[in-house]
Coordinates of N, CA and C in Angstrom, one line a residue:
M1 N 0.5 -0.9 12.6 CA 1.4 0.2 12.5 C 2.8 -0.4 12.0
A2 N 3.4 0.1 11.0 CA 4.7 -0.3 10.5 C 5.8 0.2 11.5
T3 N 6.8 -0.6 11.6 CA 7.9 -0.2 12.5 C 9.2 -0.6 11.7
T4 N 10.2 0.2 12.0 CA 11.6 -0.1 11.5 C 12.3 -0.8 12.6
D5 N 13.1 -1.8 12.3 CA 13.9 -2.5 13.3 C 15.2 -2.9 12.6
N6 N 15.9 -3.9 13.1 CA 17.1 -4.3 12.5 C 16.9 -5.2 11.3
S7 N 15.7 -5.2 10.6 CA 15.5 -5.9 9.4 C 16.5 -5.5 8.4
F8 N 16.8 -6.5 7.5 CA 17.8 -6.2 6.5 C 17.5 -5.1 5.5
N9 N 16.2 -5.1 5.0 CA 15.9 -4.1 4.0 C 14.4 -3.8 4.0
G10 N 13.8 -3.3 5.0 CA 12.4 -3.0 4.9 C 11.7 -2.7 6.2
L11 N 10.4 -2.8 6.2 CA 9.5 -2.5 7.4 C 8.9 -3.8 7.8
T12 N 8.7 -4.0 9.1 CA 7.9 -5.1 9.6 C 6.5 -4.5 10.0
E13 N 5.5 -5.2 9.6 CA 4.1 -4.9 10.0 C 3.3 -6.2 10.1
R14 N 2.1 -6.1 10.6 CA 1.2 -7.2 10.8 C 0.7 -7.7 9.5
C15 N 0.8 -9.0 9.2 CA 0.2 -9.6 8.0 C -0.9 -10.4 8.4
E16 N -2.1 -10.1 8.0 CA -3.3 -10.8 8.4 C -3.3 -12.2 7.9
E17 N -2.7 -12.4 6.7 CA -2.7 -13.8 6.1 C -1.8 -14.7 6.9
C18 N -0.6 -14.2 7.2 CA 0.4 -15.0 8.0 C 0.1 -15.0 9.5
D19 N -0.6 -14.0 9.9 CA -0.9 -13.8 11.4 C 0.4 -13.6 12.2
L20 N 1.3 -12.9 11.5 CA 2.6 -12.6 12.2 C 3.0 -11.2 11.8
D21 N 4.0 -10.6 12.5 CA 4.7 -9.4 12.0 C 5.8 -9.8 11.1
T22 N 5.7 -9.4 9.8 CA 6.6 -9.9 8.8 C 7.2 -8.7 8.1
L23 N 8.3 -9.0 7.3 CA 8.9 -8.0 6.5 C 8.0 -7.6 5.3
H24 N 7.8 -6.3 5.1 CA 6.9 -5.8 4.0 C 7.7 -4.8 3.1
E25 N 7.4 -4.9 1.9 CA 7.9 -3.8 0.9 C 6.7 -2.8 0.8
V26 N 7.0 -1.6 1.1 CA 6.0 -0.5 1.0 C 6.3 0.5 -0.1
T27 N 5.3 0.7 -0.9 CA 5.4 1.7 -2.0 C 4.2 2.6 -2.0
V28 N 4.3 3.7 -2.7 CA 3.2 4.6 -2.9 C 2.9 4.6 -4.4
Q29 N 1.6 4.4 -4.7 CA 1.2 4.4 -6.1 C 0.1 5.5 -6.3
I30 N 0.2 6.2 -7.5 CA -0.9 7.1 -7.9 C -1.9 6.4 -8.7
R31 N -3.1 6.4 -8.3 CA -4.2 5.7 -9.1 C -5.2 6.6 -9.6
T32 N -5.7 6.4 -10.8 CA -6.8 7.1 -11.3 C -8.1 6.4 -10.9
E33 N -9.0 7.2 -10.3 CA -10.2 6.6 -9.7 C -11.4 6.8 -10.7
S34 N -11.4 7.8 -11.5 CA -12.6 8.1 -12.4 C -12.5 7.2 -13.6
V35 N -13.7 6.6 -14.0 CA -13.8 5.9 -15.2 C -14.1 6.7 -16.4
K36 N -14.5 8.0 -16.2 CA -14.7 8.9 -17.3 C -13.4 9.5 -17.7
E37 N -13.2 9.4 -19.0 CA -11.9 9.9 -19.6 C -11.7 11.4 -19.4
E38 N -12.8 12.2 -19.5 CA -12.6 13.6 -19.4 C -12.3 14.1 -18.0
N39 N -12.6 13.3 -17.0 CA -12.3 13.6 -15.6 C -11.1 12.9 -15.0
A40 N -10.5 12.0 -15.8 CA -9.4 11.2 -15.2 C -8.2 12.0 -14.7
Q41 N -7.9 13.1 -15.3 CA -6.7 13.9 -14.9 C -7.0 14.5 -13.5
F42 N -8.2 14.6 -13.1 CA -8.5 15.2 -11.8 C -8.8 14.2 -10.7
S43 N -8.7 12.9 -11.0 CA -9.2 11.9 -10.0 C -8.0 11.0 -9.6
R44 N -6.8 11.5 -9.7 CA -5.7 10.7 -9.2 C -5.5 10.9 -7.7
E45 N -5.3 9.7 -7.0 CA -5.1 9.7 -5.6 C -3.9 8.8 -5.2
P46 N -3.2 9.2 -4.1 CA -2.1 8.4 -3.7 C -2.6 7.2 -2.8
Y47 N -2.0 6.0 -3.0 CA -2.3 4.8 -2.3 C -1.0 4.3 -1.7
R48 N -1.1 3.8 -0.4 CA 0.0 3.1 0.2 C -0.2 1.7 0.0
V49 N 0.8 1.0 -0.6 CA 0.7 -0.4 -1.0 C 1.8 -1.2 -0.2
A50 N 1.4 -2.1 0.6 CA 2.3 -3.0 1.4 C 2.2 -4.4 0.9
E51 N 3.3 -5.0 0.6 CA 3.4 -6.4 0.2 C 4.2 -7.2 1.1
C52 N 3.6 -8.3 1.7 CA 4.3 -9.2 2.6 C 5.3 -10.0 1.9
Q53 N 6.6 -9.9 2.4 CA 7.6 -10.6 1.7 C 7.7 -12.1 2.0
R54 N 6.8 -12.5 2.9 CA 6.7 -14.0 3.3 C 5.7 -14.7 2.4
C55 N 4.5 -14.1 2.3 CA 3.4 -14.8 1.6 C 3.0 -14.1 0.3
G56 N 3.4 -12.9 0.1 CA 3.0 -12.1 -1.1 C 1.7 -11.4 -1.1
T57 N 1.0 -11.4 0.0 CA -0.3 -10.7 0.1 C 0.0 -9.2 0.0
R58 N -0.9 -8.5 -0.8 CA -0.8 -7.1 -0.9 C -2.0 -6.4 -0.3
H59 N -1.7 -5.3 0.4 CA -2.8 -4.5 1.0 C -2.6 -3.0 0.5
S60 N -3.7 -2.4 0.0 CA -3.5 -1.0 -0.3 C -4.5 -0.2 0.4
Q61 N -4.1 1.1 0.7 CA -4.9 2.0 1.5 C -4.8 3.4 0.9
R62 N -6.0 4.0 0.7 CA -6.0 5.4 0.1 C -5.5 6.3 1.2
M63 N -4.6 7.2 0.8 CA -3.9 8.1 1.7 C -4.6 9.4 1.8
N64 N -5.4 9.8 0.9 CA -6.1 11.1 0.9 C -7.6 10.9 0.9
N65 N -8.2 11.2 2.0 CA -9.7 11.0 2.1 C -10.4 12.3 2.2
A66 N -10.1 13.2 1.2 CA -10.7 14.5 1.1 C -12.1 14.4 0.6

């Protein structure tokens, strides 16, 4: 679970690579999941992307599991 604290500019959350709670940059990306061109416009889904500012490891999670 991400938490805000007195960090200078971001969120701290658990990094599995560092095995520590580290500063992360968190963004939301819209990704197209369909490989078929005619369905691509209907297959866009939001993903939460967190990047550890210590080691650079990125983790993404689909936000809509409809």
